[in-house]
Amino acid sequence: MSDSKALSLNQQPETEWTVISGPLSGTRMKMTSVQFSIGRSHECELALQNDPKVSRKHARVYWDGSKFRIQSLVSQNPVLIDGKPISDSEINAGTIIQLGQSQLRFDQMGSGLAAVPMNAPHLAPVPGFGGGFPPAMQMPSRPPSSSSKRKKQTQSSPFTLKRIIIYGAIGLVLWMILSPGGSKKKNLFEFRTEKQIQADIQTAQDLQKAAEKMRADRLNPTVAERNAQEHYVKGFRDFEKGQYERSISSFQACLALNPDHPLCNRYLKLSQKKFGELVQYHMVLGRQYRDQNQFRACRSSFRNVMVMIKDPSSPIYKEAKTNYMACNSMVENRF
C-alpha cells in the first residue's frame, strides 16, 4: 500500500462530544476512533447508560474518507438532527444530535482526518465502561501482537489463576493422603508430625483466603452498580406504564444494590405516591357505589383494594374487606 493511501499512525482522528441536555448533561467525551457506536449498552464505545430512552445500540458514527457521518441503527427509535429523524447523515462541527432524552454536540478536532482512506481498515477501539461515559479512548497504533492477545484472554478470566491454585492445593492434599509411600501403602491413621499438621493448616488457610477473595470479586461495586442500573430501567418502564406496584419493587431492588442512586430514590417516592393515590381512588369509588346501592360495582372496587394492599393488618385493607363483605352480602340477598 502506498504512503498516500495509508493512514498515518501519528495522525489519528479526534472528535469531542458534549452532552448539552439529558441525564448526563455537561459531560464531555473525546473520541480518537474512525468508527464507534453510541447507545445504552456498556458495550458501546460512547455509552449513555443513564438515559432509559436510548436503545442498547442506537447509532454508529464513522469516517467516510472526507467527513464524519452518523447512521441510525434502530428504525423504531430514530436519531434526530434539527428535530428531524435521519437514517444516515453527514455531521459537522456544532451539529446537535438527539438520542432518546439526550442531546449531544459534535465538534471535530485536529487535521489528521484527511489521511484516512474510505477503504482503510478500522482498528478496534477500547470498549466503554459501565456507569455513563468511559474515559478518553485511543485507537491502537499497530495490530495487537500474540502476547497482547494472550494477555487479553487472561484478563477476561479473572478467576482462572485462583481456581488453578485452589485445585492444585486440593490435588496436593489428596496426593499426600492417597499416594503409597515407598514399597508399603501409607497408613491413613498414623500419627503425623507437628510439621505436617502445620502444613495442612496453612493449606486450609490459603483455601479460605482464596474463597474470600473470590467472594469479594463477586461483590465488586462495578457489578453492583450495573445491576442496580438494570433494576432502575425496569422500574422506570413499569412506572411509565402505570404499573406502580411493580415499579416499587424494582426501585427497592435498585437501592438495595446502590443506596445512593438518585433516580431510584426519586422514582421510588413517586411510585409510592401514585400507588397510594390509586388505592384511594378505588376506596372513594367503592363508597360511592355502596351509597348508590350499586353493590356489584362496590364489591369489585373494594376487592381491587384488597388485591393491591395484600396486608391484612393494614387499616385500609380492613376497611376494604369490611365493605367488600357488606356489598357481597347485599348482592347475594338479591337472588
mmCIF file of C-alpha atoms in Angstrom:
data_model
loop_
_atom_site.group_PDB
_atom_site.id
_atom_site.type_symbol
_atom_site.label_atom_id
_atom_site.label_comp_id
_atom_site.label_asym_id
_atom_site.label_seq_id
_atom_site.Cartn_x
_atom_site.Cartn_y
_atom_site.Cartn_z
ATOM 1 C CA MET A 1 0.000 0.000 0.000
ATOM 2 C CA SER A 2 1.421 3.446 -0.947
ATOM 3 C CA ASP A 3 2.040 6.146 1.622
ATOM 4 C CA SER A 4 -0.681 8.339 0.069
ATOM 5 C CA LYS A 5 -3.298 5.670 0.786
ATOM 6 C CA ALA A 6 -2.095 4.595 4.226
ATOM 7 C CA LEU A 7 -3.446 6.075 7.415
ATOM 8 C CA SER A 8 -0.661 7.834 9.265
ATOM 9 C CA LEU A 9 -0.230 6.358 12.719
ATOM 10 C CA ASN A 10 0.666 9.785 14.066
ATOM 11 C CA GLN A 11 -2.455 11.409 12.604
ATOM 12 C CA GLN A 12 -5.379 9.899 14.487
ATOM 13 C CA PRO A 13 -8.852 11.443 14.165
ATOM 14 C CA GLU A 14 -10.091 13.220 17.260
ATOM 15 C CA THR A 15 -13.614 14.419 17.954
ATOM 16 C CA GLU A 16 -15.259 15.897 21.016
ATOM 17 C CA TRP A 17 -18.829 15.140 22.149
ATOM 18 C CA THR A 18 -20.626 17.295 24.713
ATOM 19 C CA VAL A 19 -23.935 16.290 26.321
ATOM 20 C CA ILE A 20 -25.922 19.537 26.420
ATOM 21 C CA SER A 21 -29.151 18.035 27.803
ATOM 22 C CA GLY A 22 -30.288 14.763 29.361
ATOM 23 C CA PRO A 23 -29.265 12.686 32.415
ATOM 24 C CA LEU A 24 -25.528 13.213 31.721
ATOM 25 C CA SER A 25 -25.796 16.920 30.862
ATOM 26 C CA GLY A 26 -22.432 18.723 30.965
ATOM 27 C CA THR A 27 -20.340 15.601 30.297
ATOM 28 C CA ARG A 28 -17.602 15.862 27.656
ATOM 29 C CA MET A 29 -16.044 12.986 25.774
ATOM 30 C CA LYS A 30 -13.099 12.802 23.353
ATOM 31 C CA MET A 31 -13.010 10.014 20.759
ATOM 32 C CA THR A 32 -9.964 9.086 18.666
ATOM 33 C CA SER A 33 -11.530 6.314 16.582
ATOM 34 C CA VAL A 34 -12.709 6.414 12.951
ATOM 35 C CA GLN A 35 -15.730 4.302 13.848
ATOM 36 C CA PHE A 36 -17.648 3.742 17.100
ATOM 37 C CA SER A 37 -21.160 3.069 18.382
ATOM 38 C CA ILE A 38 -23.439 5.086 20.664
ATOM 39 C CA GLY A 39 -26.083 3.507 22.896
ATOM 40 C CA ARG A 40 -27.269 2.498 26.368
ATOM 41 C CA SER A 41 -25.273 -0.758 26.430
ATOM 42 C CA HIS A 42 -21.935 -0.763 28.260
ATOM 43 C CA GLU A 43 -20.519 -2.462 25.153
ATOM 44 C CA CYS A 44 -20.849 0.803 23.196
ATOM 45 C CA GLU A 45 -17.745 2.954 22.982
ATOM 46 C CA LEU A 46 -19.824 6.054 23.757
ATOM 47 C CA ALA A 47 -22.289 4.866 26.437
ATOM 48 C CA LEU A 48 -25.424 6.728 27.589
ATOM 49 C CA GLN A 49 -26.426 4.208 30.265
ATOM 50 C CA ASN A 50 -28.363 6.715 32.395
ATOM 51 C CA ASP A 51 -30.807 7.508 29.566
ATOM 52 C CA PRO A 52 -33.570 4.827 29.569
ATOM 53 C CA LYS A 53 -34.976 6.049 26.233
ATOM 54 C CA VAL A 54 -31.720 5.354 24.364
ATOM 55 C CA SER A 55 -31.577 1.949 22.622
ATOM 56 C CA ARG A 56 -28.862 -0.557 23.544
ATOM 57 C CA LYS A 57 -27.049 0.165 20.247
ATOM 58 C CA HIS A 58 -28.667 3.319 18.955
ATOM 59 C CA ALA A 59 -26.300 4.770 16.332
ATOM 60 C CA ARG A 60 -22.958 4.339 14.561
ATOM 61 C CA VAL A 61 -20.500 7.165 13.811
ATOM 62 C CA TYR A 62 -17.929 6.621 11.055
ATOM 63 C CA TRP A 63 -15.460 8.479 8.813
ATOM 64 C CA ASP A 64 -16.240 8.077 5.090
ATOM 65 C CA GLY A 65 -12.908 9.434 3.836
ATOM 66 C CA SER A 66 -13.747 13.129 3.803
ATOM 67 C CA LYS A 67 -16.180 13.744 6.660
ATOM 68 C CA PHE A 68 -17.857 12.157 9.647
ATOM 69 C CA ARG A 69 -21.329 10.626 9.307
ATOM 70 C CA ILE A 70 -23.857 9.169 11.752
ATOM 71 C CA GLN A 71 -26.111 6.200 10.980
ATOM 72 C CA SER A 72 -29.279 5.253 12.917
ATOM 73 C CA LEU A 73 -29.307 1.555 13.910
ATOM 74 C CA VAL A 74 -32.895 1.379 15.270
ATOM 75 C CA SER A 75 -35.763 2.354 12.969
ATOM 76 C CA GLN A 76 -38.331 2.463 15.803
ATOM 77 C CA ASN A 77 -36.138 4.849 17.850
ATOM 78 C CA PRO A 78 -34.536 7.169 15.271
ATOM 79 C CA VAL A 79 -31.675 9.631 15.611
ATOM 80 C CA LEU A 80 -32.791 13.294 15.349
ATOM 81 C CA ILE A 81 -30.832 16.169 13.819
ATOM 82 C CA ASP A 82 -32.530 19.581 13.947
ATOM 83 C CA GLY A 83 -35.623 17.764 15.224
ATOM 84 C CA LYS A 84 -35.872 15.549 12.134
ATOM 85 C CA PRO A 85 -35.251 11.781 12.069
ATOM 86 C CA ILE A 86 -32.346 10.609 9.884
ATOM 87 C CA SER A 87 -31.124 7.219 8.735
ATOM 88 C CA ASP A 88 -27.612 8.256 7.640
ATOM 89 C CA SER A 89 -26.416 11.860 7.641
ATOM 90 C CA GLU A 90 -23.267 13.960 7.446
ATOM 91 C CA ILE A 91 -22.309 15.754 10.682
ATOM 92 C CA ASN A 92 -20.173 18.858 11.003
ATOM 93 C CA ALA A 93 -18.682 20.839 13.877
ATOM 94 C CA GLY A 94 -21.512 22.190 16.012
ATOM 95 C CA THR A 95 -24.152 19.675 14.844
ATOM 96 C CA ILE A 96 -26.698 18.890 17.592
ATOM 97 C CA ILE A 97 -27.734 15.217 17.659
ATOM 98 C CA GLN A 98 -30.575 13.855 19.810
ATOM 99 C CA LEU A 99 -30.803 10.235 21.006
ATOM 100 C CA GLY A 100 -33.598 9.472 23.485
ATOM 101 C CA GLN A 101 -33.634 12.241 26.104
ATOM 102 C CA SER A 102 -30.004 13.240 25.457
ATOM 103 C CA GLN A 103 -28.704 15.934 23.076
ATOM 104 C CA LEU A 104 -25.049 15.776 22.025
ATOM 105 C CA ARG A 105 -22.991 18.483 20.292
ATOM 106 C CA PHE A 106 -20.404 17.166 17.819
ATOM 107 C CA ASP A 107 -17.072 19.017 17.444
ATOM 108 C CA GLN A 108 -14.308 17.922 15.057
ATOM 109 C CA MET A 109 -10.733 18.449 16.256
ATOM 110 C CA GLY A 110 -7.300 18.035 14.625
ATOM 111 C CA SER A 111 -6.302 17.917 10.945
ATOM 112 C CA GLY A 112 -5.188 14.329 10.547
ATOM 113 C CA LEU A 113 -8.558 13.146 9.232
ATOM 114 C CA ALA A 114 -7.722 13.852 5.579
ATOM 115 C CA ALA A 115 -5.262 10.974 5.590
ATOM 116 C CA VAL A 116 -7.972 8.363 6.327
ATOM 117 C CA PRO A 117 -8.989 6.470 3.129
ATOM 118 C CA MET A 118 -12.508 5.066 2.703
ATOM 119 C CA ASN A 119 -11.191 1.513 2.440
ATOM 120 C CA ALA A 120 -8.810 1.782 5.379
ATOM 121 C CA PRO A 121 -9.291 -0.988 7.954
ATOM 122 C CA HIS A 122 -10.918 0.225 11.153
ATOM 123 C CA LEU A 123 -8.826 -0.661 14.163
ATOM 124 C CA ALA A 124 -10.800 -1.839 17.191
ATOM 125 C CA PRO A 125 -11.404 0.914 19.795
ATOM 126 C CA VAL A 126 -11.128 0.349 23.506
ATOM 127 C CA PRO A 127 -14.574 -0.766 24.832
ATOM 128 C CA GLY A 128 -16.579 1.583 27.066
ATOM 129 C CA PHE A 129 -17.039 1.298 30.804
ATOM 130 C CA GLY A 130 -20.365 0.915 32.680
ATOM 131 C CA GLY A 131 -21.920 3.868 34.533
ATOM 132 C CA GLY A 132 -22.015 6.596 31.865
ATOM 133 C CA PHE A 133 -19.261 7.882 29.578
ATOM 134 C CA PRO A 134 -15.959 5.962 29.572
ATOM 135 C CA PRO A 135 -12.604 7.812 29.727
ATOM 136 C CA ALA A 136 -10.889 9.045 26.553
ATOM 137 C CA MET A 137 -10.416 6.179 24.114
ATOM 138 C CA GLN A 138 -7.435 5.677 21.865
ATOM 139 C CA MET A 139 -7.129 3.706 18.655
ATOM 140 C CA PRO A 140 -4.172 1.266 18.861
ATOM 141 C CA SER A 141 -1.198 2.346 16.760
ATOM 142 C CA ARG A 142 -0.473 -1.165 15.492
ATOM 143 C CA PRO A 143 -2.199 -4.551 15.369
ATOM 144 C CA PRO A 144 -2.044 -6.371 18.687
ATOM 145 C CA SER A 145 0.709 -8.950 18.984
ATOM 146 C CA SER A 146 0.140 -12.555 20.015
ATOM 147 C CA SER A 147 1.387 -11.736 23.532
ATOM 148 C CA SER A 148 -1.227 -8.958 23.774
ATOM 149 C CA LYS A 149 -3.926 -11.424 22.734
ATOM 150 C CA ARG A 150 -2.795 -13.858 25.392
ATOM 151 C CA LYS A 151 -2.829 -11.071 27.984
ATOM 152 C CA LYS A 152 -6.360 -10.067 26.960
ATOM 153 C CA GLN A 153 -7.557 -13.660 27.232
ATOM 154 C CA THR A 154 -6.013 -13.909 30.708
ATOM 155 C CA GLN A 155 -7.709 -10.697 31.814
ATOM 156 C CA SER A 156 -11.096 -11.924 30.533
ATOM 157 C CA SER A 157 -10.962 -14.821 33.036
ATOM 158 C CA PRO A 158 -10.048 -13.209 36.398
ATOM 159 C CA PHE A 159 -10.712 -16.368 38.403
ATOM 160 C CA THR A 160 -8.628 -18.765 36.295
ATOM 161 C CA LEU A 161 -5.407 -18.370 38.305
ATOM 162 C CA LYS A 162 -7.262 -18.615 41.603
ATOM 163 C CA ARG A 163 -9.016 -21.786 40.509
ATOM 164 C CA ILE A 164 -5.692 -23.339 39.443
ATOM 165 C CA ILE A 165 -4.214 -22.558 42.875
ATOM 166 C CA ILE A 166 -7.235 -23.989 44.706
ATOM 167 C CA TYR A 167 -7.435 -27.146 42.573
ATOM 168 C CA GLY A 168 -3.665 -27.598 42.848
ATOM 169 C CA ALA A 169 -3.782 -27.354 46.647
ATOM 170 C CA ILE A 170 -6.668 -29.832 46.839
ATOM 171 C CA GLY A 171 -4.857 -32.209 44.481
ATOM 172 C CA LEU A 172 -1.685 -31.956 46.582
ATOM 173 C CA VAL A 173 -3.566 -32.833 49.767
ATOM 174 C CA LEU A 174 -5.273 -35.792 48.076
ATOM 175 C CA TRP A 175 -1.952 -36.996 46.666
ATOM 176 C CA MET A 176 -0.344 -36.786 50.103
ATOM 177 C CA ILE A 177 -3.206 -38.806 51.583
ATOM 178 C CA LEU A 178 -3.689 -41.443 48.870
ATOM 179 C CA SER A 179 -0.236 -41.958 47.346
ATOM 180 C CA PRO A 180 1.742 -45.015 48.560
ATOM 181 C CA GLY A 181 4.977 -44.359 50.492
ATOM 182 C CA GLY A 182 7.865 -46.496 49.094
ATOM 183 C CA SER A 183 7.022 -50.154 48.774
ATOM 184 C CA LYS A 184 4.379 -50.031 51.540
ATOM 185 C CA LYS A 185 0.918 -48.477 51.402
ATOM 186 C CA LYS A 186 0.678 -45.377 53.583
ATOM 187 C CA ASN A 187 -1.355 -45.764 56.765
ATOM 188 C CA LEU A 188 -4.048 -43.069 56.735
ATOM 189 C CA PHE A 189 -4.455 -43.204 60.509
ATOM 190 C CA GLU A 190 -0.811 -42.954 61.560
ATOM 191 C CA PHE A 191 0.273 -40.118 63.807
ATOM 192 C CA ARG A 192 1.583 -37.100 61.913
ATOM 193 C CA THR A 193 4.413 -34.823 62.879
ATOM 194 C CA GLU A 194 3.849 -31.237 64.007
ATOM 195 C CA LYS A 195 5.394 -30.028 60.742
ATOM 196 C CA GLN A 196 2.840 -31.976 58.702
ATOM 197 C CA ILE A 197 -0.013 -30.611 60.811
ATOM 198 C CA GLN A 198 1.192 -27.028 60.327
ATOM 199 C CA ALA A 199 1.472 -27.600 56.569
ATOM 200 C CA ASP A 200 -2.153 -28.822 56.436
ATOM 201 C CA ILE A 201 -3.301 -25.828 58.494
ATOM 202 C CA GLN A 202 -1.504 -23.459 56.117
ATOM 203 C CA THR A 203 -3.119 -25.165 53.111
ATOM 204 C CA ALA A 204 -6.569 -24.774 54.648
ATOM 205 C CA GLN A 205 -5.905 -21.108 55.431
ATOM 206 C CA ASP A 206 -4.798 -20.500 51.829
ATOM 207 C CA LEU A 207 -8.025 -22.083 50.587
ATOM 208 C CA GLN A 208 -10.084 -19.865 52.881
ATOM 209 C CA LYS A 209 -8.273 -16.694 51.719
ATOM 210 C CA ALA A 210 -8.779 -17.624 48.079
ATOM 211 C CA ALA A 211 -12.510 -18.224 48.681
ATOM 212 C CA GLU A 212 -12.858 -14.854 50.448
ATOM 213 C CA LYS A 213 -11.076 -13.112 47.584
ATOM 214 C CA MET A 214 -13.421 -14.728 45.045
ATOM 215 C CA ARG A 215 -16.423 -13.603 47.113
ATOM 216 C CA ALA A 216 -15.082 -10.030 47.255
ATOM 217 C CA ASP A 217 -14.658 -10.054 43.471
ATOM 218 C CA ARG A 218 -18.264 -11.187 43.025
ATOM 219 C CA LEU A 219 -19.368 -8.247 45.190
ATOM 220 C CA ASN A 220 -17.407 -5.784 43.067
ATOM 221 C CA PRO A 221 -19.059 -2.319 43.260
ATOM 222 C CA THR A 222 -18.940 -2.000 39.487
ATOM 223 C CA VAL A 223 -21.066 -5.143 39.083
ATOM 224 C CA ALA A 224 -23.471 -3.977 41.808
ATOM 225 C CA GLU A 225 -23.885 -0.573 40.129
ATOM 226 C CA ARG A 226 -24.577 -2.196 36.767
ATOM 227 C CA ASN A 227 -27.233 -4.482 38.296
ATOM 228 C CA ALA A 228 -28.756 -1.515 40.128
ATOM 229 C CA GLN A 229 -28.996 0.376 36.829
ATOM 230 C CA GLU A 230 -30.819 -2.582 35.231
ATOM 231 C CA HIS A 231 -33.397 -2.563 38.066
ATOM 232 C CA TYR A 232 -33.819 1.198 37.596
ATOM 233 C CA VAL A 233 -34.513 0.863 33.861
ATOM 234 C CA LYS A 234 -37.052 -1.920 34.518
ATOM 235 C CA GLY A 235 -38.755 0.115 37.257
ATOM 236 C CA PHE A 236 -38.878 3.251 35.099
ATOM 237 C CA ARG A 237 -40.618 1.358 32.287
ATOM 238 C CA ASP A 238 -43.230 -0.026 34.709
ATOM 239 C CA PHE A 239 -43.691 3.471 36.164
ATOM 240 C CA GLU A 240 -44.452 4.890 32.726
ATOM 241 C CA LYS A 241 -46.994 2.102 32.112
ATOM 242 C CA GLY A 242 -48.769 2.832 35.407
ATOM 243 C CA GLN A 243 -47.583 -0.444 36.986
ATOM 244 C CA TYR A 244 -46.676 1.306 40.231
ATOM 245 C CA GLU A 245 -46.583 -1.788 42.452
ATOM 246 C CA ARG A 246 -44.067 -3.490 40.143
ATOM 247 C CA SER A 247 -42.013 -0.302 39.786
ATOM 248 C CA ILE A 248 -41.776 -0.002 43.596
ATOM 249 C CA SER A 249 -40.247 -3.498 43.785
ATOM 250 C CA SER A 250 -37.691 -2.669 41.053
ATOM 251 C CA PHE A 251 -36.654 0.641 42.650
ATOM 252 C CA GLN A 252 -36.286 -1.038 46.050
ATOM 253 C CA ALA A 253 -34.042 -3.704 44.477
ATOM 254 C CA CYS A 254 -32.013 -0.908 42.853
ATOM 255 C CA LEU A 255 -31.498 0.864 46.198
ATOM 256 C CA ALA A 256 -30.526 -2.406 47.895
ATOM 257 C CA LEU A 257 -27.570 -2.592 45.490
ATOM 258 C CA ASN A 258 -26.812 1.145 45.308
ATOM 259 C CA PRO A 259 -28.426 3.150 48.167
ATOM 260 C CA ASP A 260 -27.127 6.445 46.706
ATOM 261 C CA HIS A 261 -28.768 6.038 43.281
ATOM 262 C CA PRO A 262 -30.537 9.436 42.888
ATOM 263 C CA LEU A 263 -33.075 8.397 40.247
ATOM 264 C CA CYS A 264 -34.120 5.246 42.115
ATOM 265 C CA ASN A 265 -34.720 7.312 45.279
ATOM 266 C CA ARG A 266 -36.762 9.864 43.356
ATOM 267 C CA TYR A 267 -38.920 7.439 41.388
ATOM 268 C CA LEU A 268 -39.480 5.170 44.397
ATOM 269 C CA LYS A 269 -41.136 8.086 46.192
ATOM 270 C CA LEU A 270 -43.153 8.982 43.086
ATOM 271 C CA SER A 271 -44.261 5.353 42.619
ATOM 272 C CA GLN A 272 -45.346 5.075 46.253
ATOM 273 C CA LYS A 273 -47.288 8.331 45.944
ATOM 274 C CA LYS A 274 -49.012 7.216 42.725
ATOM 275 C CA PHE A 275 -49.788 3.808 44.241
ATOM 276 C CA GLY A 276 -51.380 5.452 47.300
ATOM 277 C CA GLU A 277 -53.461 7.721 45.061
ATOM 278 C CA LEU A 278 -54.660 4.694 43.078
ATOM 279 C CA VAL A 279 -55.684 2.881 46.274
ATOM 280 C CA GLN A 280 -57.617 5.933 47.491
ATOM 281 C CA TYR A 281 -59.322 6.245 44.104
ATOM 282 C CA HIS A 282 -60.726 2.704 44.379
ATOM 283 C CA MET A 283 -61.779 3.327 48.014
ATOM 284 C CA VAL A 284 -63.694 6.500 47.112
ATOM 285 C CA LEU A 285 -65.243 4.782 44.087
ATOM 286 C CA GLY A 286 -66.346 1.826 46.235
ATOM 287 C CA ARG A 287 -68.018 4.098 48.798
ATOM 288 C CA GLN A 288 -69.898 5.929 46.018
ATOM 289 C CA TYR A 289 -71.154 2.644 44.553
ATOM 290 C CA ARG A 290 -72.181 1.482 48.031
ATOM 291 C CA ASP A 291 -74.172 4.684 48.723
ATOM 292 C CA GLN A 292 -75.825 4.385 45.294
ATOM 293 C CA ASN A 293 -76.803 0.735 46.028
ATOM 294 C CA GLN A 294 -74.651 -0.486 43.122
ATOM 295 C CA PHE A 295 -73.384 -3.400 45.165
ATOM 296 C CA ARG A 296 -71.716 -5.392 42.387
ATOM 297 C CA ALA A 297 -69.548 -2.423 41.402
ATOM 298 C CA CYS A 298 -68.980 -1.673 45.101
ATOM 299 C CA ARG A 299 -67.773 -5.232 45.708
ATOM 300 C CA SER A 300 -65.413 -5.051 42.709
ATOM 301 C CA SER A 301 -63.802 -1.754 43.819
ATOM 302 C CA PHE A 302 -63.101 -2.921 47.374
ATOM 303 C CA ARG A 303 -61.759 -6.259 46.098
ATOM 304 C CA ASN A 304 -59.257 -4.315 43.946
ATOM 305 C CA VAL A 305 -58.046 -2.501 47.061
ATOM 306 C CA MET A 306 -57.561 -5.793 48.923
ATOM 307 C CA VAL A 307 -55.551 -7.221 46.000
ATOM 308 C CA MET A 308 -53.350 -4.095 45.863
ATOM 309 C CA ILE A 309 -52.672 -3.815 49.631
ATOM 310 C CA LYS A 310 -52.193 -7.564 50.394
ATOM 311 C CA ASP A 311 -51.506 -6.818 54.088
ATOM 312 C CA PRO A 312 -54.428 -7.986 56.316
ATOM 313 C CA SER A 313 -53.077 -5.923 59.234
ATOM 314 C CA SER A 314 -53.316 -2.656 57.273
ATOM 315 C CA PRO A 315 -56.224 -0.359 58.335
ATOM 316 C CA ILE A 316 -57.059 0.313 54.672
ATOM 317 C CA TYR A 317 -57.182 -3.432 53.983
ATOM 318 C CA LYS A 318 -59.506 -3.984 56.963
ATOM 319 C CA GLU A 319 -61.850 -1.184 55.831
ATOM 320 C CA ALA A 320 -61.891 -2.522 52.254
ATOM 321 C CA LYS A 321 -62.596 -6.071 53.484
ATOM 322 C CA THR A 322 -65.485 -4.933 55.723
ATOM 323 C CA ASN A 323 -67.106 -3.024 52.850
ATOM 324 C CA TYR A 324 -66.466 -5.905 50.446
ATOM 325 C CA MET A 325 -68.280 -8.365 52.732
ATOM 326 C CA ALA A 326 -71.209 -5.952 53.194
ATOM 327 C CA CYS A 327 -71.622 -5.349 49.445
ATOM 328 C CA ASN A 328 -71.217 -9.057 48.740
ATOM 329 C CA SER A 329 -73.994 -9.877 51.241
ATOM 330 C CA MET A 330 -76.317 -7.419 49.528
ATOM 331 C CA VAL A 331 -75.579 -8.987 46.147
ATOM 332 C CA GLU A 332 -76.336 -12.498 47.455
ATOM 333 C CA ASN A 333 -79.567 -11.366 49.169
ATOM 334 C CA ARG A 334 -80.941 -10.027 45.903
ATOM 335 C CA PHE A 335 -81.165 -13.505 44.317
#
